[in-house]
CSV table of N, CA, C and O in Angstrom, one decimal:
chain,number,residue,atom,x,y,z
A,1,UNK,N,-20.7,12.6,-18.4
A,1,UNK,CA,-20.9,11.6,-17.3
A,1,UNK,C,-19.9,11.9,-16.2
A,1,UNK,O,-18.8,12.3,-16.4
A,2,UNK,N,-20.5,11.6,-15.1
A,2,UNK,CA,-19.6,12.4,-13.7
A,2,UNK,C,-19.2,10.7,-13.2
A,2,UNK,O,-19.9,9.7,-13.1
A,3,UNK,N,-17.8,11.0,-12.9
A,3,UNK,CA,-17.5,9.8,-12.3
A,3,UNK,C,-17.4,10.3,-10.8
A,3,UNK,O,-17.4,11.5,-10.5
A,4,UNK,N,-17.3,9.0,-10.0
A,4,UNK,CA,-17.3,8.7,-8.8
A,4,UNK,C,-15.7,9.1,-8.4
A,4,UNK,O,-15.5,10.0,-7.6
A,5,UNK,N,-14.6,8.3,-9.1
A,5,UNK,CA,-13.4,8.4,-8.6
A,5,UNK,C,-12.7,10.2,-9.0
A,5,UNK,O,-13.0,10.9,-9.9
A,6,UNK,N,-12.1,10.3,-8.4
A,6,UNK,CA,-11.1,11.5,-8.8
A,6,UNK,C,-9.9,12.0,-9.1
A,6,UNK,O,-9.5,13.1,-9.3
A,7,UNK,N,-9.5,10.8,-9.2
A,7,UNK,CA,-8.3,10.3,-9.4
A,7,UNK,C,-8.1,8.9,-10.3
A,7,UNK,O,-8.7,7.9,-10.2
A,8,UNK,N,-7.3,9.2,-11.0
A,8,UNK,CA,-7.3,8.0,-12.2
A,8,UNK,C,-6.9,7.0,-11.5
A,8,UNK,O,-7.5,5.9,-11.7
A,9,UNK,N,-5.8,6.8,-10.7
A,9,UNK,CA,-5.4,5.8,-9.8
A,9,UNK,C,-5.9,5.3,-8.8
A,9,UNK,O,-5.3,4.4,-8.3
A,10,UNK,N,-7.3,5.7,-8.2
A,10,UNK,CA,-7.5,6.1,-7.1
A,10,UNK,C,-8.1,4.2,-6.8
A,10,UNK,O,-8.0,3.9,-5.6
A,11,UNK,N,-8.3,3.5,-7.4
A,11,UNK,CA,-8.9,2.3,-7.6
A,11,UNK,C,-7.5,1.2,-7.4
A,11,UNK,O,-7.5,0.4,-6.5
A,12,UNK,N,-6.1,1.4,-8.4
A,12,UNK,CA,-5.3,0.8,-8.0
A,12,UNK,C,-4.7,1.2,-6.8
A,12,UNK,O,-4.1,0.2,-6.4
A,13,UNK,N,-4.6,2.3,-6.0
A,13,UNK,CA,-4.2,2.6,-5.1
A,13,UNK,C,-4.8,1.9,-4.1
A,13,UNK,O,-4.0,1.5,-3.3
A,14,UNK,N,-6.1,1.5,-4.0
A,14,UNK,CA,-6.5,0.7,-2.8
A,14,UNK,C,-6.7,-0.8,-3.4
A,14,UNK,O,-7.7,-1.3,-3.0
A,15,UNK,N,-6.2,-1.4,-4.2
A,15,UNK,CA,-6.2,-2.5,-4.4
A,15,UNK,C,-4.5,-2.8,-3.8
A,15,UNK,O,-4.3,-3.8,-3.2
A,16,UNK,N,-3.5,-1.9,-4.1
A,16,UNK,CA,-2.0,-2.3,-3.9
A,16,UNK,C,-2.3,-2.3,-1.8
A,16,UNK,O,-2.0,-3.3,-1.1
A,17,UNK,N,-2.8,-1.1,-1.5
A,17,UNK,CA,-3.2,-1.0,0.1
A,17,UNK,C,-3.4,-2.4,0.5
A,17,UNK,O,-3.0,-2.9,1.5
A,18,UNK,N,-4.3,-3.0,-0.4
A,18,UNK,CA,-5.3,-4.2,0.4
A,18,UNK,C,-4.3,-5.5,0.5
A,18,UNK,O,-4.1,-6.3,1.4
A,19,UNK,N,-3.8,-5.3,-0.8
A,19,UNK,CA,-2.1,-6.8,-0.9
A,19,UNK,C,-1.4,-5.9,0.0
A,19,UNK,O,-2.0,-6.1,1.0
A,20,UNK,N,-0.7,-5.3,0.2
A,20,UNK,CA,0.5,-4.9,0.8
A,20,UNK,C,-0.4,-5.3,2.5
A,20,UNK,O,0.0,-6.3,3.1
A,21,UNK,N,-1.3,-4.6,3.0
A,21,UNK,CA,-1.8,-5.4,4.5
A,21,UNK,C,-1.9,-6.7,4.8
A,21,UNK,O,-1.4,-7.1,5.8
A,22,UNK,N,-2.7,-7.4,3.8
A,22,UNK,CA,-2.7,-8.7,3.7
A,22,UNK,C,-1.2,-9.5,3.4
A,22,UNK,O,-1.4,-10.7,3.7
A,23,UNK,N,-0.7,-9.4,3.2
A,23,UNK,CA,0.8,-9.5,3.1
A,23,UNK,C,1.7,-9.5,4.3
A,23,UNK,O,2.4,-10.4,4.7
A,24,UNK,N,1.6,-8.0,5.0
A,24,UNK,CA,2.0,-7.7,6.2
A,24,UNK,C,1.3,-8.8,7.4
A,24,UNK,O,1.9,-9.5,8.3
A,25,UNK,N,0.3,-8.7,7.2
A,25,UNK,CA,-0.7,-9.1,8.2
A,25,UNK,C,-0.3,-10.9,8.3
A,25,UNK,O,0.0,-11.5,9.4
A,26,UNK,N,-0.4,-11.6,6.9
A,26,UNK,CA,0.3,-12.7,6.9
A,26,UNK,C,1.5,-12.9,7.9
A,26,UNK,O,1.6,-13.7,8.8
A,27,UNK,N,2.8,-11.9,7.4
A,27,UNK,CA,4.0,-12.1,7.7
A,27,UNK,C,4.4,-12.0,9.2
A,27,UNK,O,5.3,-12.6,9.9
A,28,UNK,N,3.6,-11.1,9.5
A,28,UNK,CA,3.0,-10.6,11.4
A,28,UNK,C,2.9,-12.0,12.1
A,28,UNK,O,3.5,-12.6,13.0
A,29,UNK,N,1.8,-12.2,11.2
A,29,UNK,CA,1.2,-13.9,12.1
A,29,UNK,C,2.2,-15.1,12.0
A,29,UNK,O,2.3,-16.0,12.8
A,30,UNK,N,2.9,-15.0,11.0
A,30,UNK,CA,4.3,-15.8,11.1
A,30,UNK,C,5.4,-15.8,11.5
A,30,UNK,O,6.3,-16.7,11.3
A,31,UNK,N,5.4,-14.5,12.2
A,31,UNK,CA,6.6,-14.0,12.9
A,31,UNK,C,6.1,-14.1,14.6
A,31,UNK,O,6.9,-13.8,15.5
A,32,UNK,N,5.1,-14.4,15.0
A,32,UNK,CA,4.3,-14.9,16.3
A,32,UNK,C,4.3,-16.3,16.3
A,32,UNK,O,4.9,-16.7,17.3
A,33,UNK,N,3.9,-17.0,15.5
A,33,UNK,CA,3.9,-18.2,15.4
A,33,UNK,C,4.6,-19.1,15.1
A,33,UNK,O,4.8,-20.1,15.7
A,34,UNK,N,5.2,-18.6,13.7
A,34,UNK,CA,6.5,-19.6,13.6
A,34,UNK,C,7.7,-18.6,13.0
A,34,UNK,O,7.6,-18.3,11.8
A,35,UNK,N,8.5,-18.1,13.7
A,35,UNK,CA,9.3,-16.8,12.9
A,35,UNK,C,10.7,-17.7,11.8
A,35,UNK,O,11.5,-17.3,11.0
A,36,UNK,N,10.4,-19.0,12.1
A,36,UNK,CA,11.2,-19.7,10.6
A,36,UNK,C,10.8,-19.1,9.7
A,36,UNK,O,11.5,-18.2,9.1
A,37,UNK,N,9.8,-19.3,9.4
A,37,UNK,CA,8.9,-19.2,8.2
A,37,UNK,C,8.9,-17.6,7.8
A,37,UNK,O,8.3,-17.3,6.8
A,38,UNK,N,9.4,-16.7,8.6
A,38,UNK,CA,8.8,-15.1,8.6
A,38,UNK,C,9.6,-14.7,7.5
A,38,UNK,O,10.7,-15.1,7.2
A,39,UNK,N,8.8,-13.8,6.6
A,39,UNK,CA,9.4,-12.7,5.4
A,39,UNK,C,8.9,-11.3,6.0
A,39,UNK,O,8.3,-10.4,5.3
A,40,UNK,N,9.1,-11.1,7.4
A,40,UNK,CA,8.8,-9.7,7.8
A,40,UNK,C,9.7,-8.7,7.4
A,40,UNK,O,9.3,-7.5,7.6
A,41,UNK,N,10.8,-9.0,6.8
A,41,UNK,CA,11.6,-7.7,6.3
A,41,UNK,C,11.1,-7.4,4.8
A,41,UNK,O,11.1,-6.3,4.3
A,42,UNK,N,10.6,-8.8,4.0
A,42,UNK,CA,10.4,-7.8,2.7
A,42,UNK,C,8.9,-7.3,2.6
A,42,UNK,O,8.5,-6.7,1.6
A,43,UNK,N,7.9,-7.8,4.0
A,43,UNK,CA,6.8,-7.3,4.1
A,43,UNK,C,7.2,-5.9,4.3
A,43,UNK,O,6.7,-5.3,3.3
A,44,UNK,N,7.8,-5.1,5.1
A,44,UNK,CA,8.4,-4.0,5.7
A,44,UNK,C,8.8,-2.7,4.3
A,44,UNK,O,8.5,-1.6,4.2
A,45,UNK,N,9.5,-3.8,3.6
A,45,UNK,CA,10.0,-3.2,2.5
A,45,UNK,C,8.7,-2.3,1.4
A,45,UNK,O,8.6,-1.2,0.9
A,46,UNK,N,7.7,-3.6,1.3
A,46,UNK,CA,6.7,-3.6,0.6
A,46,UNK,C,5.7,-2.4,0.9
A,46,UNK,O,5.2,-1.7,0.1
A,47,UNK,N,5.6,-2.4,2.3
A,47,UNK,CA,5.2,-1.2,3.0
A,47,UNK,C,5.4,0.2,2.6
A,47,UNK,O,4.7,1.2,2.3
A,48,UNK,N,7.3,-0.1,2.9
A,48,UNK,CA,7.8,1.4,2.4
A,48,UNK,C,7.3,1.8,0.9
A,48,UNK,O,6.7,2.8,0.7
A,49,UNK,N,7.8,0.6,-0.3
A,49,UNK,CA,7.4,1.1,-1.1
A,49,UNK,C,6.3,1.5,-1.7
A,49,UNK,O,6.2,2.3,-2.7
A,50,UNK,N,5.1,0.8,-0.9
A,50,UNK,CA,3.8,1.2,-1.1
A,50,UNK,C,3.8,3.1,-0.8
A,50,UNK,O,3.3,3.9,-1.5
A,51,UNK,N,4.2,3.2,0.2
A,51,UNK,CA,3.9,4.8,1.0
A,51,UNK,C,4.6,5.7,-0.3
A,51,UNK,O,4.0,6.7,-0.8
A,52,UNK,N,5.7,5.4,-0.6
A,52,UNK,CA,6.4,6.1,-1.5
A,52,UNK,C,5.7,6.3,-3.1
A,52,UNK,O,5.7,7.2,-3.9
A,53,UNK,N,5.2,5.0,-3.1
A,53,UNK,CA,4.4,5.6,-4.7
A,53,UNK,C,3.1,6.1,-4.6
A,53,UNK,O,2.5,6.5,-5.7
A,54,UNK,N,2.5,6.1,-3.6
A,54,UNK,CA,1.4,6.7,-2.9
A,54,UNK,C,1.6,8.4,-3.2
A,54,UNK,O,1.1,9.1,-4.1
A,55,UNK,N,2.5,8.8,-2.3
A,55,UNK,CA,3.0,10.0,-1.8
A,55,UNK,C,3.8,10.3,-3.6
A,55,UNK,O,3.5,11.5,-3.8
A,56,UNK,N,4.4,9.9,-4.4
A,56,UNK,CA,4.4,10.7,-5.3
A,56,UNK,C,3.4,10.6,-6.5
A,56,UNK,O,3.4,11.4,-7.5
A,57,UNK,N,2.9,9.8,-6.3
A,57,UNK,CA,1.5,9.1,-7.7
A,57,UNK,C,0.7,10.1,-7.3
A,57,UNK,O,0.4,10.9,-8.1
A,58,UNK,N,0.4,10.0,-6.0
A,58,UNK,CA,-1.2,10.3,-5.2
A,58,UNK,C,-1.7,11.5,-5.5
A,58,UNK,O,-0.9,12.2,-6.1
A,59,UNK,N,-2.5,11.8,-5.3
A,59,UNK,CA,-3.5,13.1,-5.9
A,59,UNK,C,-2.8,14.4,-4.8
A,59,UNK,O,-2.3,14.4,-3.7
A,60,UNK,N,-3.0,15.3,-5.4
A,60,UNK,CA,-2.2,16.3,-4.9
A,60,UNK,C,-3.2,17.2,-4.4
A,60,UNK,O,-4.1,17.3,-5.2
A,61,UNK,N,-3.5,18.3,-3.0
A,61,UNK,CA,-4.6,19.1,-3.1
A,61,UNK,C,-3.9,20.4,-3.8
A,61,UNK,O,-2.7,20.9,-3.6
A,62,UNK,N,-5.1,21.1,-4.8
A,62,UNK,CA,-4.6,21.7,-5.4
A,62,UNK,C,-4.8,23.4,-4.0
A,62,UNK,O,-5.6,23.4,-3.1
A,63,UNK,N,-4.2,24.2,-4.2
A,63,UNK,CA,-4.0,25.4,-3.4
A,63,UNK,C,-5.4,26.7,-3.6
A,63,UNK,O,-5.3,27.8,-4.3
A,64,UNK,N,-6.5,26.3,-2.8
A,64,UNK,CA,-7.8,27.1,-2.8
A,64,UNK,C,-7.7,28.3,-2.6
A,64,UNK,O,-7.1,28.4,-1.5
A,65,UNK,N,-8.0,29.8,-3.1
A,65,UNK,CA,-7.8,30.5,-2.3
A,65,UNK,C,-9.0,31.1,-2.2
A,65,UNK,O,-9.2,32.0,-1.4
């Protein structure tokens, strides 16, 4: 049976994408609107850590020659 994904992660990786934007995207609109209320630094943070488990989880290309 051929799967679609190619990557075993490849499913949690865009589900963490979709909270980490929605998250940001929240914290964005409350730093325009009411920046009391703002958690834009640990949106920020969230970001980073997303990139970082990305970049070492993430699928690697392997070297074609």
């Amino acid at each position: 049976m051929k799967t679609i994904l190619t990557h075993q992660y490849t499913s949690l990786y865009q589900f963490l994408i979709a909270i980490t934007c929605a998250v940001l995207g929240y914290n964005l609109y409350q730093e325009i609107v009411h920046p009391e209320n703002s958690r834009l630094t640990l949106s920020i943070i969230l970001v980073v850590l997303t990139y970082f488990t990305a970049e070492k989880y993430g699928q690697k290309e392997k070297n074609k020659i």
